[in-house]
């Protein structure tokens, strides 16, 4: 019975959200249906990624999980860029970064810590992730500071954003080469002897070919549902008097990150905290170092206005605080449930603050 419940609900809500979109149903109902549909499709995407990861290996699998977990958010953001809703795009990027660093990582550490007293992972990987997060914060702060201090003009800010975007993409690609090729063993996960069988404890649900096919199908479904969701956002935001900052940073980000939420928490509860950290932190890094720069380039080709990397003071503060607390918690390569709770506390504080804006 359980085997058929999830696929049935996935198909049912996908069809309902499609009918609601093309039939012009009430915007609030469309938003609810599309949001639920995105969650189910993201779950399907997560399962497909997990199966592909089994064939690709744990480290590459963690990268694939983060990448396809961000697929929903990237596609939603591209549609927002196309509509010229740059402020909501930046808010959703902010929400994705703090959501992964505080909510996903916090839930993973908390859930894993309740089952295992102390969980360990590679200290070198934790240090590198911390340094990369700081680079991301610096890259976001510099354009904002130079513009607001009137050192450069608005057009120069767009040029600076394009240059910084290209540099960040190169830096991220270099990180992939460093972490997966030249220093793969140096950054390998810490695994206790008694847990060595864990990576193979569960056989994949689908064959290699079927896993890849479902992965592509899920990505296409995400693209459709994301477009339907974006079409309702402006009406939904206005009707309930919500700020674009709150909708982008929390609602869109939580919906878009549904796949990572489940995958990271499940891995942590299997004592694979290294893989869970790889998904949560790796996803944040991918958003800051790759997705955000790609969206700047996409907006440039869409024209006529190019999205810059000038985030609001509130957004920069939220990202900075998230990076600071996450870096301080993971830098020793050991975690416990209380550290996870601290991350969740900071997330709630930011959530309430964003809601009141």
Tab-separated table of C-alpha atoms in Angstrom:
chain	number	residue	atom	x	y	z
A	1	UNK	CA	0.000	0.000	0.000
A	2	UNK	CA	2.757	2.463	1.013
A	3	UNK	CA	4.537	1.757	-2.267
A	4	UNK	CA	1.651	3.269	-4.244
A	5	UNK	CA	0.579	6.122	-1.931
A	6	UNK	CA	3.491	8.445	-2.755
A	7	UNK	CA	3.414	7.991	-6.584
A	8	UNK	CA	-0.390	8.380	-6.557
A	9	UNK	CA	-0.230	11.622	-4.561
A	10	UNK	CA	2.626	12.867	-6.748
A	11	UNK	CA	0.634	12.347	-9.952
A	12	UNK	CA	-2.629	13.599	-8.406
A	13	UNK	CA	-1.197	16.912	-7.158
A	14	UNK	CA	0.812	17.432	-10.345
A	15	UNK	CA	-2.359	17.056	-12.434
A	16	UNK	CA	-4.390	19.243	-10.031
A	17	UNK	CA	-1.779	22.020	-10.108
A	18	UNK	CA	-1.703	21.812	-13.930
A	19	UNK	CA	-5.500	22.001	-14.182
A	20	UNK	CA	-5.604	24.854	-11.664
A	21	UNK	CA	-3.014	26.803	-13.637
A	22	UNK	CA	-4.579	26.405	-17.078
A	23	UNK	CA	-8.176	26.718	-15.834
A	24	UNK	CA	-7.397	29.929	-13.942
A	25	UNK	CA	-8.479	28.786	-10.478
A	26	UNK	CA	-8.185	31.085	-7.446
A	27	UNK	CA	-4.560	32.234	-6.984
A	28	UNK	CA	-4.372	31.072	-3.348
A	29	UNK	CA	-5.650	27.598	-4.259
A	30	UNK	CA	-3.191	27.474	-7.161
A	31	UNK	CA	-0.342	28.431	-4.812
A	32	UNK	CA	-1.276	25.721	-2.291
A	33	UNK	CA	-1.617	23.021	-4.952
A	34	UNK	CA	1.633	24.050	-6.679
A	35	UNK	CA	3.511	24.196	-3.350
A	36	UNK	CA	2.323	20.701	-2.356
A	37	UNK	CA	3.134	19.448	-5.849
A	38	UNK	CA	6.662	20.895	-5.653
A	39	UNK	CA	7.212	19.077	-2.348
A	40	UNK	CA	6.119	15.725	-3.818
A	41	UNK	CA	8.132	16.260	-7.004
A	42	UNK	CA	11.168	17.284	-4.917
A	43	UNK	CA	10.757	14.061	-2.938
A	44	UNK	CA	10.624	12.086	-6.203
A	45	UNK	CA	13.734	13.980	-7.336
A	46	UNK	CA	15.456	13.107	-4.068
A	47	UNK	CA	14.657	9.384	-4.440
A	48	UNK	CA	15.897	9.362	-8.023
A	49	UNK	CA	19.090	11.158	-6.982
A	50	UNK	CA	19.646	8.698	-4.117
A	51	UNK	CA	19.380	5.799	-6.553
A	52	UNK	CA	21.764	7.409	-9.043
A	53	UNK	CA	24.124	8.146	-6.121
A	54	UNK	CA	24.292	4.429	-5.340
A	55	UNK	CA	25.816	3.801	-8.766
A	56	UNK	CA	27.947	6.978	-8.813
A	57	UNK	CA	29.592	6.599	-5.377
A	58	UNK	CA	29.094	8.407	-2.049
A	59	UNK	CA	31.054	11.628	-2.688
A	60	UNK	CA	29.754	12.169	-6.217
A	61	UNK	CA	26.373	11.094	-4.894
A	62	UNK	CA	26.420	13.870	-2.283
A	63	UNK	CA	27.239	16.383	-5.016
A	64	UNK	CA	24.417	15.070	-7.207
A	65	UNK	CA	22.000	15.220	-4.275
A	66	UNK	CA	22.906	18.859	-3.604
A	67	UNK	CA	22.796	19.734	-7.319
A	68	UNK	CA	19.451	18.179	-8.138
A	69	UNK	CA	18.123	19.262	-4.758
A	70	UNK	CA	18.846	22.812	-5.920
A	71	UNK	CA	17.272	22.164	-9.328
A	72	UNK	CA	13.830	23.200	-8.075
A	73	UNK	CA	15.174	26.418	-6.596
A	74	UNK	CA	17.260	27.262	-9.686
A	75	UNK	CA	14.331	26.725	-12.039
A	76	UNK	CA	11.988	28.767	-9.816
A	77	UNK	CA	14.611	31.542	-9.704
A	78	UNK	CA	15.062	31.543	-13.501
A	79	UNK	CA	11.319	32.103	-13.964
A	80	UNK	CA	11.448	34.886	-11.355
A	81	UNK	CA	14.384	36.490	-13.219
A	82	UNK	CA	12.434	36.252	-16.461
A	83	UNK	CA	9.572	38.145	-14.763
A	84	UNK	CA	12.038	40.770	-13.500
A	85	UNK	CA	11.362	39.947	-9.820
A	86	UNK	CA	15.010	40.406	-8.814
A	87	UNK	CA	14.250	41.261	-5.176
A	88	UNK	CA	12.330	38.014	-4.701
A	89	UNK	CA	15.150	36.098	-6.442
A	90	UNK	CA	17.718	37.523	-4.009
A	91	UNK	CA	15.387	36.793	-1.085
A	92	UNK	CA	14.957	33.179	-2.242
A	93	UNK	CA	18.750	32.809	-2.616
A	94	UNK	CA	19.190	34.219	0.889
A	95	UNK	CA	16.528	31.846	2.193
A	96	UNK	CA	18.160	28.883	0.483
A	97	UNK	CA	21.566	29.631	2.008
A	98	UNK	CA	20.256	30.181	5.550
A	99	UNK	CA	17.721	27.357	5.136
A	100	UNK	CA	20.444	24.853	4.279
A	101	UNK	CA	22.939	26.101	6.875
A	102	UNK	CA	20.436	26.467	9.716
A	103	UNK	CA	17.315	24.372	9.019
A	104	UNK	CA	18.641	21.406	6.996
A	105	UNK	CA	21.980	21.179	8.813
A	106	UNK	CA	20.306	21.877	12.162
A	107	UNK	CA	17.655	19.181	11.722
A	108	UNK	CA	20.292	16.702	10.507
A	109	UNK	CA	22.644	17.302	13.448
A	110	UNK	CA	19.742	17.320	15.926
A	111	UNK	CA	18.149	14.098	14.591
A	112	UNK	CA	21.493	12.310	14.287
A	113	UNK	CA	22.536	13.518	17.752
A	114	UNK	CA	19.430	12.079	19.377
A	115	UNK	CA	20.399	8.635	18.066
A	116	UNK	CA	24.205	8.886	18.376
A	117	UNK	CA	25.843	10.803	21.245
A	118	UNK	CA	28.654	12.339	19.134
A	119	UNK	CA	29.013	12.124	15.360
A	120	UNK	CA	32.293	12.770	13.524
A	121	UNK	CA	33.276	13.742	10.003
A	122	UNK	CA	36.376	14.960	8.142
A	123	UNK	CA	37.875	18.029	9.885
A	124	UNK	CA	39.727	19.114	6.722
A	125	UNK	CA	36.468	19.113	4.758
A	126	UNK	CA	34.811	21.163	7.507
A	127	UNK	CA	37.624	23.722	7.361
A	128	UNK	CA	37.484	24.016	3.574
A	129	UNK	CA	33.700	24.408	3.645
A	130	UNK	CA	34.049	27.156	6.248
A	131	UNK	CA	36.594	29.035	4.129
A	132	UNK	CA	34.402	28.768	1.029
A	133	UNK	CA	31.407	30.092	2.936
A	134	UNK	CA	33.454	33.119	3.988
A	135	UNK	CA	34.457	33.724	0.359
A	136	UNK	CA	30.757	33.665	-0.572
A	137	UNK	CA	29.938	36.244	2.125
A	138	UNK	CA	32.802	38.494	0.962
A	139	UNK	CA	31.610	38.253	-2.660
A	140	UNK	CA	28.103	39.351	-1.615
A	141	UNK	CA	29.238	42.146	0.704
A	142	UNK	CA	31.712	43.878	-1.643
A	143	UNK	CA	29.249	45.050	-4.386
A	144	UNK	CA	26.768	46.292	-1.747
A	145	UNK	CA	29.396	48.250	0.207
A	146	UNK	CA	30.900	49.878	-2.897
A	147	UNK	CA	27.471	50.904	-4.229
A	148	UNK	CA	26.096	52.242	-0.943
A	149	UNK	CA	29.276	54.181	-0.191
A	150	UNK	CA	28.790	55.872	-3.605
A	151	UNK	CA	32.231	54.694	-4.697
A	152	UNK	CA	30.751	53.303	-7.933
A	153	UNK	CA	27.605	53.947	-9.995
A	154	UNK	CA	24.659	51.653	-10.621
A	155	UNK	CA	25.928	50.662	-14.088
A	156	UNK	CA	29.382	49.948	-12.657
A	157	UNK	CA	27.727	47.800	-9.991
A	158	UNK	CA	26.138	45.651	-12.702
A	159	UNK	CA	29.533	45.301	-14.388
A	160	UNK	CA	31.152	44.418	-11.046
A	161	UNK	CA	28.401	41.858	-10.408
A	162	UNK	CA	29.022	40.206	-13.804
A	163	UNK	CA	32.780	40.033	-13.147
A	164	UNK	CA	32.309	38.692	-9.601
A	165	UNK	CA	29.769	36.150	-10.930
A	166	UNK	CA	32.289	34.804	-13.459
A	167	UNK	CA	35.025	34.635	-10.797
A	168	UNK	CA	32.756	32.741	-8.377
A	169	UNK	CA	31.775	30.218	-11.050
A	170	UNK	CA	35.457	29.567	-11.817
A	171	UNK	CA	36.192	29.236	-8.082
A	172	UNK	CA	33.333	26.741	-7.666
A	173	UNK	CA	34.445	24.645	-10.646
A	174	UNK	CA	38.003	24.651	-9.229
A	175	UNK	CA	36.558	23.448	-5.886
A	176	UNK	CA	34.890	20.513	-7.656
A	177	UNK	CA	38.213	19.554	-9.249
A	178	UNK	CA	39.998	19.934	-5.894
A	179	UNK	CA	37.444	17.977	-3.842
A	180	UNK	CA	36.599	15.213	-6.305
A	181	UNK	CA	39.819	14.681	-8.245
A	182	UNK	CA	43.108	16.070	-6.884
A	183	UNK	CA	42.326	15.829	-3.128
A	184	UNK	CA	39.543	13.260	-3.086
A	185	UNK	CA	41.154	11.045	-0.399
A	186	UNK	CA	42.211	14.054	1.689
A	187	UNK	CA	38.563	15.082	2.011
A	188	UNK	CA	37.141	11.545	2.309
A	189	UNK	CA	34.450	11.022	4.930
A	190	UNK	CA	35.233	9.587	8.364
A	191	UNK	CA	33.568	6.192	8.764
A	192	UNK	CA	33.685	4.005	11.872
A	193	UNK	CA	34.660	0.403	11.295
A	194	UNK	CA	31.320	-0.878	12.521
A	195	UNK	CA	29.529	1.327	9.998
A	196	UNK	CA	31.500	0.310	6.903
A	197	UNK	CA	28.628	-1.742	5.574
A	198	UNK	CA	26.204	1.208	5.683
A	199	UNK	CA	26.757	2.502	2.138
A	200	UNK	CA	25.611	-0.869	0.801
A	201	UNK	CA	23.036	-1.767	3.448
A	202	UNK	CA	20.173	-0.837	1.163
A	203	UNK	CA	19.945	-1.865	-2.451
A	204	UNK	CA	18.699	0.780	-4.900
A	205	UNK	CA	14.989	0.682	-5.759
A	206	UNK	CA	15.578	1.057	-9.489
A	207	UNK	CA	18.096	-0.036	-12.090
A	208	UNK	CA	20.783	2.374	-13.304
A	209	UNK	CA	18.905	3.229	-16.516
A	210	UNK	CA	15.569	3.688	-14.753
A	211	UNK	CA	17.195	5.866	-12.059
A	212	UNK	CA	18.654	8.230	-14.692
A	213	UNK	CA	15.337	8.303	-16.583
A	214	UNK	CA	13.383	9.144	-13.403
A	215	UNK	CA	15.963	11.793	-12.510
A	216	UNK	CA	15.423	13.539	-15.860
A	217	UNK	CA	11.628	13.122	-15.594
A	218	UNK	CA	11.592	14.609	-12.085
A	219	UNK	CA	13.664	17.597	-13.245
A	220	UNK	CA	11.199	18.286	-16.079
A	221	UNK	CA	8.257	18.016	-13.661
A	222	UNK	CA	9.984	20.466	-11.311
A	223	UNK	CA	10.355	22.930	-14.196
A	224	UNK	CA	6.610	22.880	-14.947
A	225	UNK	CA	5.431	23.069	-11.334
A	226	UNK	CA	7.934	25.853	-10.585
A	227	UNK	CA	6.531	27.993	-13.388
A	228	UNK	CA	2.967	27.464	-12.116
A	229	UNK	CA	4.074	28.371	-8.578
A	230	UNK	CA	5.843	31.574	-9.698
A	231	UNK	CA	2.734	32.737	-11.582
A	232	UNK	CA	0.780	32.819	-8.289
A	233	UNK	CA	3.407	34.430	-6.052
A	234	UNK	CA	2.681	38.095	-6.759
A	235	UNK	CA	-1.086	37.742	-6.175
A	236	UNK	CA	-0.569	35.529	-3.112
A	237	UNK	CA	1.952	37.975	-1.591
A	238	UNK	CA	-0.327	40.989	-2.136
A	239	UNK	CA	-3.489	39.245	-0.879
A	240	UNK	CA	-1.991	38.233	2.465
A	241	UNK	CA	0.148	41.343	2.937
A	242	UNK	CA	3.406	39.379	3.043
A	243	UNK	CA	6.724	40.956	2.100
A	244	UNK	CA	8.644	39.652	-0.918
A	245	UNK	CA	11.547	39.168	1.486
A	246	UNK	CA	9.625	36.720	3.703
A	247	UNK	CA	7.976	34.851	0.790
A	248	UNK	CA	11.267	34.487	-1.078
A	249	UNK	CA	13.491	33.781	1.912
A	250	UNK	CA	11.254	31.292	3.705
A	251	UNK	CA	8.258	29.972	1.735
A	252	UNK	CA	9.995	29.553	-1.652
A	253	UNK	CA	13.247	28.399	-0.043
A	254	UNK	CA	11.605	25.768	2.185
A	255	UNK	CA	9.488	24.435	-0.692
A	256	UNK	CA	12.480	24.335	-3.041
A	257	UNK	CA	14.689	22.582	-0.490
A	258	UNK	CA	12.254	19.773	0.344
A	259	UNK	CA	14.465	17.115	-1.262
A	260	UNK	CA	17.558	18.079	0.760
A	261	UNK	CA	15.577	18.198	4.027
A	262	UNK	CA	14.581	14.550	3.878
A	263	UNK	CA	17.812	13.176	2.384
A	264	UNK	CA	20.184	14.913	4.826
A	265	UNK	CA	18.160	14.027	7.931
A	266	UNK	CA	17.865	10.362	6.918
A	267	UNK	CA	21.623	10.129	6.312
A	268	UNK	CA	22.386	11.698	9.702
A	269	UNK	CA	20.121	9.172	11.427
A	270	UNK	CA	22.146	6.402	9.752
A	271	UNK	CA	25.301	7.904	11.357
A	272	UNK	CA	26.442	9.319	7.994
A	273	UNK	CA	26.757	12.861	9.322
A	274	UNK	CA	29.568	13.596	6.850
A	275	UNK	CA	27.232	12.956	3.923
A	276	UNK	CA	24.491	15.024	5.591
A	277	UNK	CA	26.889	17.951	6.066
A	278	UNK	CA	28.025	17.520	2.465
A	279	UNK	CA	24.420	17.944	1.286
A	280	UNK	CA	23.491	20.871	3.565
A	281	UNK	CA	26.702	22.896	3.410
A	282	UNK	CA	27.500	21.815	-0.150
A	283	UNK	CA	24.061	22.987	-1.248
A	284	UNK	CA	24.580	26.413	0.374
A	285	UNK	CA	27.965	26.743	-1.298
A	286	UNK	CA	26.464	25.773	-4.633
A	287	UNK	CA	23.754	28.424	-4.250
A	288	UNK	CA	26.227	31.183	-3.296
A	289	UNK	CA	29.117	30.272	-5.605
A	290	UNK	CA	27.263	28.897	-8.629
A	291	UNK	CA	23.479	29.405	-8.735
A	292	UNK	CA	23.520	33.123	-7.805
A	293	UNK	CA	26.284	33.926	-10.349
A	294	UNK	CA	24.489	31.888	-13.042
A	295	UNK	CA	21.292	33.875	-12.417
A	296	UNK	CA	23.241	37.129	-12.871
A	297	UNK	CA	24.478	35.866	-16.256
A	298	UNK	CA	20.984	34.599	-17.172
A	299	UNK	CA	19.480	38.022	-16.421
A	300	UNK	CA	22.159	39.633	-18.608
A	301	UNK	CA	21.130	37.489	-21.601
A	302	UNK	CA	17.411	37.941	-20.888
A	303	UNK	CA	17.859	41.733	-20.785
A	304	UNK	CA	17.176	44.587	-20.703
A	305	UNK	CA	18.164	44.866	-17.006
A	306	UNK	CA	20.908	42.791	-15.428
A	307	UNK	CA	20.432	41.501	-11.886
A	308	UNK	CA	23.240	42.680	-9.598
A	309	UNK	CA	24.724	41.039	-6.512
A	310	UNK	CA	23.683	43.895	-4.228
A	311	UNK	CA	21.724	42.254	-1.425
A	312	UNK	CA	19.870	44.242	1.252
A	313	UNK	CA	21.450	44.854	4.668
A	314	UNK	CA	18.948	42.434	6.236
A	315	UNK	CA	19.798	39.685	3.733
A	316	UNK	CA	23.549	40.183	4.199
A	317	UNK	CA	23.122	40.110	7.986
A	318	UNK	CA	21.095	36.868	7.788
A	319	UNK	CA	23.668	35.178	5.529
A	320	UNK	CA	26.586	36.424	7.643
A	321	UNK	CA	25.015	35.219	10.900
A	322	UNK	CA	24.202	31.818	9.350
A	323	UNK	CA	27.743	31.329	8.044
A	324	UNK	CA	29.254	32.410	11.378
A	325	UNK	CA	27.238	29.980	13.536
A	326	UNK	CA	27.450	27.096	11.030
A	327	UNK	CA	31.225	27.484	10.657
A	328	UNK	CA	31.730	27.590	14.432
A	329	UNK	CA	29.721	24.382	14.891
A	330	UNK	CA	31.209	22.222	12.125
A	331	UNK	CA	34.852	23.370	12.327
A	332	UNK	CA	35.878	20.709	14.879
A	333	UNK	CA	34.467	17.851	12.788
A	334	UNK	CA	32.200	16.671	15.643
A	335	UNK	CA	28.497	17.305	16.262
A	336	UNK	CA	25.832	16.590	18.903
A	337	UNK	CA	22.098	17.217	19.222
A	338	UNK	CA	22.483	20.468	21.180
A	339	UNK	CA	24.536	22.063	18.376
A	340	UNK	CA	21.737	21.153	15.982
A	341	UNK	CA	19.241	22.815	18.325
A	342	UNK	CA	21.337	26.014	18.342
A	343	UNK	CA	21.177	26.194	14.534
A	344	UNK	CA	17.391	25.763	14.650
A	345	UNK	CA	17.071	28.499	17.288
A	346	UNK	CA	18.915	30.981	15.051
A	347	UNK	CA	16.701	29.948	12.103
A	348	UNK	CA	13.506	30.632	14.089
A	349	UNK	CA	14.848	34.025	15.239
A	350	UNK	CA	15.579	35.011	11.620
A	351	UNK	CA	12.212	33.641	10.460
A	352	UNK	CA	10.241	35.753	12.933
A	353	UNK	CA	12.342	38.818	12.048
A	354	UNK	CA	11.761	38.364	8.308
A	355	UNK	CA	8.025	37.886	8.882
A	356	UNK	CA	7.782	41.202	10.735
A	357	UNK	CA	9.647	43.147	8.034
